[in-house]
Short mmCIF file of C-alpha atoms in Angstrom, two decimals:
data_model
loop_
_atom_site.label_atom_id
_atom_site.label_comp_id
_atom_site.label_asym_id
_atom_site.label_seq_id
_atom_site.Cartn_x
_atom_site.Cartn_y
_atom_site.Cartn_z
CA MET A 74 43.43 10.06 -69.45
CA THR A 75 41.09 10.36 -71.92
CA SER A 76 38.42 7.76 -72.36
CA THR A 77 40.32 6.03 -75.20
CA GLU A 78 43.48 5.89 -73.14
CA ARG A 79 41.54 4.12 -70.37
CA VAL A 80 39.72 1.56 -72.58
CA GLU A 81 43.07 0.80 -74.65
CA GLU A 82 44.45 0.24 -70.91
CA ALA A 83 42.01 -2.37 -70.32
CA LEU A 84 42.41 -4.10 -73.56
CA ARG A 85 46.03 -4.35 -73.16
CA ARG A 86 45.79 -5.81 -69.51
CA ARG A 87 43.22 -8.20 -70.84
CA ALA A 88 45.37 -9.39 -73.85
CA ALA A 89 48.46 -9.82 -71.31
CA VAL A 90 46.61 -11.83 -68.58
CA ASP A 91 43.25 -13.50 -69.60
CA GLY A 92 44.68 -16.43 -71.42
CA ARG A 93 45.40 -17.81 -68.40
CA VAL A 94 42.83 -16.24 -66.21
CA ARG A 95 39.98 -16.74 -69.06
CA ALA A 96 37.52 -14.16 -67.41
CA PHE A 97 36.28 -13.38 -70.58
CA THR A 98 33.90 -15.17 -72.89
CA HIS A 99 33.58 -12.33 -75.49
CA VAL A 100 35.56 -9.32 -76.17
CA ARG A 101 34.24 -5.97 -78.10
CA GLU A 102 37.37 -4.45 -78.79
CA ALA A 103 36.30 -2.28 -81.88
CA ALA A 104 32.98 -1.25 -80.37
CA ALA A 105 34.64 -0.37 -76.86
CA ARG A 106 37.02 1.64 -78.91
CA ALA A 107 34.36 3.39 -81.07
CA GLU A 108 32.42 4.10 -77.87
CA ALA A 109 35.63 5.79 -75.79
CA ALA A 110 36.07 8.04 -79.06
CA GLY A 111 32.75 9.16 -78.72
CA LEU A 112 32.67 9.93 -75.56
CA ASP A 113 35.87 11.75 -75.96
CA ALA A 114 34.30 14.02 -78.80
CA ARG A 115 31.68 14.68 -76.72
CA LEU A 116 34.08 15.89 -74.00
CA ALA A 117 36.06 17.95 -76.11
CA ALA A 118 32.66 19.37 -77.52
CA GLY A 119 31.87 20.37 -73.78
CA GLU A 120 28.57 18.21 -73.98
CA PRO A 121 27.43 16.70 -70.49
CA VAL A 122 28.52 13.20 -69.70
CA GLY A 123 28.02 10.64 -66.92
CA PRO A 124 30.09 10.02 -64.00
CA LEU A 125 31.33 7.03 -65.30
CA ALA A 126 32.31 8.67 -68.53
CA GLY A 127 35.26 6.14 -70.17
CA VAL A 128 35.57 3.59 -67.34
CA PRO A 129 35.67 0.24 -68.60
CA ILE A 130 33.93 -2.18 -67.37
CA ALA A 131 32.91 -6.10 -67.48
CA VAL A 132 29.35 -7.40 -68.04
CA LYS A 133 28.43 -10.70 -66.29
CA GLY A 134 27.25 -13.22 -68.91
CA ARG A 135 25.30 -12.81 -72.14
CA ALA A 136 22.12 -12.16 -69.94
CA GLY A 137 23.82 -9.14 -68.55
CA TRP A 138 23.76 -7.18 -71.70
CA SER A 139 20.13 -6.63 -71.42
CA SER A 140 19.92 -6.02 -67.62
CA LEU A 141 18.82 -2.54 -66.21
CA GLN A 142 22.27 -2.53 -64.11
CA THR A 143 24.25 -2.52 -67.61
CA ARG A 144 21.82 -0.06 -69.39
CA ARG A 145 22.01 2.38 -66.36
CA LEU A 146 25.79 1.95 -66.48
CA ARG A 147 25.97 2.63 -70.19
CA ALA A 148 23.88 5.72 -69.97
CA ALA A 149 26.28 7.09 -67.41
CA GLY A 150 29.53 6.62 -69.53
CA ALA A 151 30.75 3.45 -68.56
CA VAL A 152 32.24 1.28 -71.80
CA PRO A 153 31.89 -2.56 -71.58
CA ILE A 154 34.77 -4.41 -73.03
CA GLY A 155 33.51 -7.59 -72.86
CA THR A 156 31.29 -10.56 -71.42
CA THR A 157 32.51 -12.46 -68.39
CA SER A 158 32.21 -16.26 -68.02
CA THR A 159 29.38 -17.65 -65.46
CA PRO A 160 30.71 -20.93 -64.65
CA ARG A 161 27.93 -23.49 -63.85
CA GLY A 162 27.83 -26.27 -61.05
CA PRO A 163 25.07 -28.61 -59.60
CA GLY A 164 22.83 -27.08 -57.33
CA PRO A 165 23.01 -23.43 -55.60
CA GLN A 166 26.79 -23.51 -55.66
CA THR A 167 28.40 -22.45 -58.94
CA TRP A 168 31.84 -23.33 -60.37
CA GLY A 169 33.04 -25.40 -63.43
CA TYR A 170 34.16 -24.85 -66.87
CA THR A 171 33.46 -22.48 -69.27
CA SER A 172 33.97 -23.31 -73.31
CA ARG A 173 37.59 -22.25 -72.76
CA GLY A 174 38.11 -24.22 -70.05
CA PRO A 175 38.01 -23.33 -66.11
CA THR A 176 38.04 -19.52 -65.25
CA ARG A 177 41.11 -19.06 -62.68
CA ASN A 178 41.58 -17.39 -59.72
CA PRO A 179 43.80 -14.63 -60.43
CA TRP A 180 45.75 -15.08 -56.97
CA ARG A 181 46.06 -18.94 -57.09
CA PRO A 182 45.30 -20.29 -60.82
CA GLU A 183 44.85 -23.57 -59.38
CA LEU A 184 41.82 -22.47 -57.43
CA SER A 185 38.21 -21.30 -58.36
CA PRO A 186 37.50 -17.82 -58.32
CA GLY A 187 33.98 -18.52 -57.06
CA GLY A 188 30.59 -18.44 -58.75
CA SER A 189 28.49 -17.65 -60.73
CA SER A 190 30.12 -13.98 -60.90
CA ALA A 191 33.38 -15.76 -61.59
CA GLY A 192 34.62 -14.12 -64.51
CA SER A 193 33.83 -10.59 -63.67
CA ALA A 194 35.42 -11.18 -60.34
CA ALA A 195 38.46 -12.26 -62.22
CA ALA A 196 38.69 -9.58 -64.29
CA VAL A 197 38.57 -6.88 -61.42
CA ALA A 198 41.02 -8.76 -59.37
CA ALA A 199 43.47 -9.13 -62.51
CA GLY A 200 43.34 -5.51 -63.13
CA ILE A 201 41.77 -5.29 -66.32
CA VAL A 202 38.60 -3.32 -65.28
CA PRO A 203 38.23 -1.64 -62.06
CA LEU A 204 34.19 -2.40 -61.89
CA ALA A 205 32.26 -5.29 -63.24
CA THR A 206 28.76 -6.37 -62.90
CA GLY A 207 27.43 -9.36 -61.03
CA SER A 208 24.52 -10.86 -59.72
CA ASP A 209 23.64 -12.54 -56.15
CA GLY A 210 21.61 -14.97 -55.51
CA ALA A 211 23.11 -17.25 -52.90
CA GLY A 212 26.32 -15.31 -52.48
CA SER A 213 27.05 -15.17 -56.22
CA ALA A 214 28.91 -11.65 -56.03
CA ARG A 215 30.11 -11.88 -52.48
CA ILE A 216 31.73 -15.16 -52.86
CA PRO A 217 33.71 -14.65 -55.73
CA ALA A 218 34.74 -10.99 -54.29
CA ALA A 219 35.78 -12.94 -51.26
CA TRP A 220 37.93 -15.48 -52.91
CA CYS A 221 39.57 -12.93 -55.42
CA GLY A 222 40.37 -10.35 -52.93
CA ILE A 223 38.15 -7.76 -53.90
CA PHE A 224 34.73 -5.92 -52.80
CA GLY A 225 31.34 -7.27 -53.56
CA TYR A 226 28.09 -5.48 -52.54
CA LYS A 227 24.74 -7.62 -52.39
CA PRO A 228 22.27 -4.39 -52.01
CA THR A 229 18.56 -4.69 -50.13
CA THR A 230 16.24 -6.99 -52.13
CA GLY A 231 13.98 -4.70 -53.89
CA LEU A 232 15.73 -1.52 -54.46
CA LEU A 233 16.32 -2.67 -58.33
CA PRO A 234 13.60 -4.89 -60.11
CA SER A 235 14.94 -8.59 -60.20
CA GLY A 236 14.02 -10.97 -63.28
CA ASP A 237 14.52 -14.04 -60.71
CA ARG A 238 11.40 -15.78 -60.22
CA ALA A 239 12.16 -16.66 -56.65
CA GLY A 240 13.02 -12.95 -56.11
CA LEU A 241 16.43 -14.08 -54.51
CA ALA A 242 18.72 -13.00 -56.86
CA VAL A 243 19.82 -9.18 -56.83
CA ALA A 244 22.31 -7.08 -59.53
CA ALA A 245 25.54 -6.67 -57.34
CA PRO A 246 28.66 -4.65 -58.31
CA LEU A 247 32.14 -6.14 -58.03
CA ALA A 248 35.21 -3.35 -57.71
CA ARG A 249 38.53 -3.31 -56.37
CA HIS A 250 38.06 0.49 -54.99
CA PRO A 251 35.21 0.73 -52.47
CA ASP A 252 34.28 4.38 -54.03
CA ASP A 253 33.58 2.82 -57.09
CA LEU A 254 30.72 0.88 -55.34
CA ALA A 255 29.55 4.25 -54.01
CA VAL A 256 29.38 5.51 -58.07
CA TRP A 257 27.66 2.22 -58.76
CA ALA A 258 24.65 2.82 -56.43
CA GLU A 259 24.69 6.04 -57.41
CA VAL A 260 24.16 5.39 -60.95
CA VAL A 261 22.28 2.10 -60.82
CA LEU A 262 20.15 2.26 -57.45
CA GLY A 263 19.42 5.94 -57.13
CA ALA A 264 19.21 8.02 -54.07
CA LEU A 265 19.62 5.65 -51.04
CA PRO A 266 17.66 5.72 -47.90
CA LEU A 267 19.19 7.76 -45.10
CA ALA A 268 20.20 5.50 -42.24
CA ARG A 269 21.75 6.32 -38.93
CA ALA A 270 25.57 6.03 -38.28
CA PRO A 271 25.96 2.56 -36.83
CA ARG A 272 27.55 2.19 -33.25
CA THR A 273 27.47 -1.35 -32.21
CA ALA A 274 28.55 -4.54 -34.01
CA VAL A 275 28.28 -8.29 -33.69
CA TRP A 276 30.45 -11.21 -34.65
CA SER A 277 29.40 -14.68 -35.69
CA ALA A 278 31.61 -17.04 -37.09
CA ASP A 279 28.86 -19.77 -38.17
CA LEU A 280 25.50 -17.93 -37.83
CA GLY A 281 24.32 -20.60 -35.32
CA HIS A 282 24.00 -23.15 -38.07
CA ALA A 283 27.48 -23.79 -39.91
CA ALA A 284 29.92 -24.54 -37.63
CA ALA A 285 30.58 -28.09 -38.89
CA GLN A 286 31.81 -26.06 -42.38
CA LEU A 287 34.34 -23.88 -40.90
CA ASP A 288 38.05 -23.48 -41.58
CA ASP A 289 39.85 -22.09 -38.51
CA GLU A 290 42.45 -20.15 -40.39
CA VAL A 291 39.62 -18.22 -42.60
CA VAL A 292 37.82 -17.98 -39.33
CA ASP A 293 40.94 -16.24 -37.89
CA VAL A 294 41.79 -13.91 -40.90
CA ALA A 295 38.15 -12.50 -40.82
CA ARG A 296 37.89 -12.23 -37.09
CA ALA A 297 41.08 -10.20 -37.32
CA ALA A 298 39.77 -7.85 -40.21
CA ALA A 299 36.55 -7.22 -38.21
CA GLU A 300 38.62 -6.37 -35.20
CA ARG A 301 40.43 -3.71 -37.28
CA LEU A 302 37.51 -2.43 -38.86
CA VAL A 303 35.70 -2.01 -35.76
CA THR A 304 38.62 -0.31 -33.87
CA ARG A 305 39.20 1.97 -36.81
CA THR A 306 35.50 3.13 -36.96
CA GLY A 307 35.08 3.55 -33.46
CA LEU A 308 32.03 0.67 -33.30
CA THR A 309 31.65 -1.43 -30.08
CA TRP A 310 31.17 -4.87 -29.61
CA SER A 311 27.53 -6.13 -28.92
CA ALA A 312 27.33 -9.57 -26.95
CA THR A 313 24.26 -10.52 -29.15
CA SER A 314 24.85 -13.93 -30.98
CA PRO A 315 22.73 -14.46 -34.04
CA VAL A 316 21.42 -18.43 -34.09
CA LEU A 317 20.06 -18.80 -37.48
CA HIS A 318 18.09 -22.12 -38.85
CA ASP A 319 20.25 -23.74 -41.67
CA PRO A 320 18.46 -21.89 -44.91
CA ALA A 321 19.40 -24.56 -47.17
CA ALA A 322 15.71 -26.24 -47.18
CA ALA A 323 14.13 -22.64 -47.78
CA TRP A 324 16.42 -21.49 -50.35
CA THR A 325 16.20 -25.00 -52.15
CA ALA A 326 12.12 -25.12 -52.46
CA LEU A 327 11.87 -21.61 -53.17
CA ARG A 328 14.26 -22.26 -56.44
CA ASP A 329 12.71 -25.55 -57.18
CA PRO A 330 9.84 -25.08 -59.70
CA HIS A 331 8.58 -28.60 -58.99
CA ALA A 332 8.50 -28.23 -55.01
CA THR A 333 5.49 -29.24 -53.43
CA ALA A 334 2.89 -27.35 -51.31
CA ALA A 335 4.45 -28.60 -48.11
CA ASP A 336 7.98 -27.62 -48.97
CA ARG A 337 7.10 -24.49 -49.84
CA ALA A 338 4.82 -23.92 -46.40
CA ALA A 339 7.98 -25.52 -44.71
CA ALA A 340 10.57 -22.72 -46.40
CA ALA A 341 8.13 -19.79 -45.55
CA ARG A 342 8.05 -21.17 -41.72
CA LEU A 343 11.68 -21.28 -41.74
CA ARG A 344 12.24 -17.81 -43.63
CA ALA A 345 9.87 -16.41 -40.90
CA GLY A 346 11.64 -17.66 -38.18
CA ASN A 347 15.12 -16.35 -39.43
CA ASP A 348 13.54 -13.07 -40.20
CA ARG A 349 12.30 -12.69 -36.55
CA ARG A 350 15.64 -13.92 -35.40
CA LEU A 351 17.38 -11.35 -37.59
CA ASP A 352 15.01 -8.58 -36.50
CA ALA A 353 15.93 -9.26 -32.71
CA LEU A 354 19.37 -9.14 -33.77
CA PHE A 355 19.33 -5.85 -35.70
CA ALA A 356 17.21 -4.26 -32.80
CA ALA A 357 20.35 -5.00 -30.46
CA ALA A 358 23.08 -3.95 -32.94
CA ASP A 359 23.47 -2.11 -36.20
CA LEU A 360 26.06 -4.35 -37.91
CA LEU A 361 26.65 -8.07 -38.37
CA LEU A 362 30.04 -9.38 -39.31
CA THR A 363 30.85 -12.78 -40.63
CA PRO A 364 33.32 -14.64 -42.62
CA THR A 365 32.00 -14.28 -46.03
CA THR A 366 32.77 -17.92 -46.87
CA PRO A 367 33.31 -20.68 -44.27
CA GLY A 368 36.45 -21.79 -46.25
CA PRO A 369 38.82 -21.21 -48.59
CA PRO A 370 38.62 -21.01 -52.37
CA HIS A 371 38.12 -24.90 -53.53
CA GLY A 372 40.15 -26.05 -56.66
CA HIS A 373 38.41 -26.61 -60.08
CA ASP A 374 36.92 -29.85 -59.39
CA GLY A 375 34.51 -28.17 -57.14
CA PRO A 376 33.56 -28.02 -53.16
CA GLY A 377 32.55 -31.71 -52.70
CA ASP A 378 30.13 -31.57 -49.53
CA HIS A 379 31.65 -28.32 -48.45
CA MET A 380 28.95 -25.31 -48.51
CA SER A 381 30.60 -22.50 -49.71
CA VAL A 382 27.33 -20.24 -49.59
CA ALA A 383 26.84 -21.34 -45.93
CA LEU A 384 27.12 -17.76 -44.53
CA THR A 385 25.77 -15.69 -47.47
CA TRP A 386 22.47 -16.92 -48.91
CA ALA A 387 20.61 -16.26 -45.51
CA PHE A 388 20.36 -12.84 -46.52
CA ASN A 389 19.32 -13.61 -50.01
CA LEU A 390 16.31 -14.97 -48.13
CA SER A 391 15.86 -12.17 -45.74
CA GLY A 392 16.75 -9.51 -48.08
CA HIS A 393 19.46 -7.57 -45.96
CA PRO A 394 22.12 -5.80 -47.43
CA ALA A 395 25.61 -7.59 -47.55
CA ILE A 396 28.95 -6.60 -48.64
CA SER A 397 32.26 -8.87 -48.73
CA VAL A 398 35.46 -6.69 -47.99
CA PRO A 399 38.92 -7.94 -48.72
CA ALA A 400 40.11 -9.27 -45.26
CA GLY A 401 43.61 -10.78 -45.97
CA PHE A 402 45.14 -13.82 -47.31
CA THR A 403 45.41 -17.76 -45.70
CA ARG A 404 49.17 -18.43 -45.37
CA ALA A 405 48.98 -20.26 -48.60
CA GLY A 406 48.14 -16.85 -50.42
CA ALA A 407 44.12 -17.56 -51.08
CA PRO A 408 42.25 -14.27 -50.40
CA VAL A 409 39.54 -14.24 -47.58
CA GLY A 410 36.78 -11.95 -47.30
CA LEU A 411 34.78 -10.30 -44.53
CA GLN A 412 31.20 -10.12 -44.86
CA VAL A 413 29.09 -6.91 -43.31
CA VAL A 414 25.32 -7.11 -42.95
CA ALA A 415 23.17 -4.12 -42.21
CA ARG A 416 19.70 -3.47 -41.44
CA HIS A 417 17.05 -3.26 -44.31
CA GLY A 418 17.65 -0.28 -46.29
CA ALA A 419 20.79 0.47 -44.64
CA ASP A 420 22.89 0.21 -47.98
CA ARG A 421 24.56 3.88 -47.23
CA VAL A 422 25.99 2.56 -44.10
CA LEU A 423 27.74 -0.52 -45.82
CA LEU A 424 29.30 1.84 -48.73
CA ALA A 425 30.44 4.26 -46.14
CA LEU A 426 31.90 1.63 -44.20
CA ALA A 427 33.60 0.21 -47.04
CA ARG A 428 35.06 3.32 -48.27
CA THR A 429 37.26 3.10 -44.75
CA CYS A 430 38.87 -0.11 -46.30
CA PRO A 431 41.98 0.19 -48.46
CA PRO A 432 41.57 -0.67 -51.82
CA ALA A 433 41.90 -4.15 -53.08
CA ALA A 434 45.15 -5.12 -54.53
CA VAL A 435 45.60 -6.14 -57.85
CA ALA A 436 46.70 -9.87 -58.49
CA PRO A 437 50.15 -10.18 -60.22
CA ARG A 438 50.20 -10.95 -64.01
CA PRO A 439 50.40 -15.03 -64.19
CA GLY A 440 54.11 -16.25 -64.07
CA ALA A 441 54.90 -13.31 -62.29
CA GLY A 442 55.25 -14.29 -58.68
CA THR A 443 52.51 -14.26 -55.86
CA GLY A 444 52.70 -10.59 -55.51
CA LYS A 445 52.47 -8.94 -51.88
CA PRO A 446 49.15 -9.51 -50.83
CA HIS A 447 47.75 -6.80 -48.40
CA SER A 448 46.51 -7.52 -44.87
CA GLY A 449 42.56 -6.53 -45.45
CA PRO A 450 40.65 -3.81 -43.36
#
């Protein structure tokens, strides 16, 4: 396909489904078409183009246009077709309504796609674009990836400069095909450190602190996916069991500009304690596998007391790389994610592991039935 054909296909799909999904807040049809035509002219002239030449992408939020992530993707030839929604909720959990109404989960429109990379995840899951930019400060890419049945990758903190004052948020892509995450990393992060191939994995449903948040069906789906992944890749299970302190107080204090000195000191102690426990875990095993979220997607009225971030935000505090891969579906047809965490700097391990997983399914056009969900890795 030419760049123009790729972009036109994305624009047609958006026109067909986004009236219901509401993934986009702004679409740049004329500009995207002009960029695609320019790329085709360069290709026809034999000029060099980047590895993403003509690939339509979506950009998370208005602020995403100036990000280093977006600039590097565009320099590699990617063509943004629009800006995606970033619905907000109170506190660390992000969901809610945009100016167009709620962004809907493409699989189950009465459910939230997660946040805050909601629109990006929905645009990818709905088959509008194969790749979208996101960010992850407490699980903001991994959670919508899990709830939309796609891939979401949080790199090791520090591989890319962050504008987050607390240093917890990192650029994080969302994709249907794991190969595209590897291309994103090549373009955005550059050469990644070498890392030894993983041999052992640890399973934890609750990280030692989130048992009260767990939904049994979500845990069962994620655990089954973990078993399949371990079997297929030749890993062995380790008996190590992680027991982390609940990161809620530390995360909140670090993000609160009005936190007291005592709050910040307590946050530093909690963070250091969890870092020691994770160091011990990764001295004994190569990978940590958990459900990405402790429960299924909630409705558009929010999660209530349920903490969707319970299993993700510890790794924003610790800086470890983590990825959510599609695990399967609940009986009600809601996607479930499997989270895989690796040692600091072992991003190559996660990306290679993801590439052993099947590509994510595309959600059916709203009103066209439930589709045929795949069973995950």
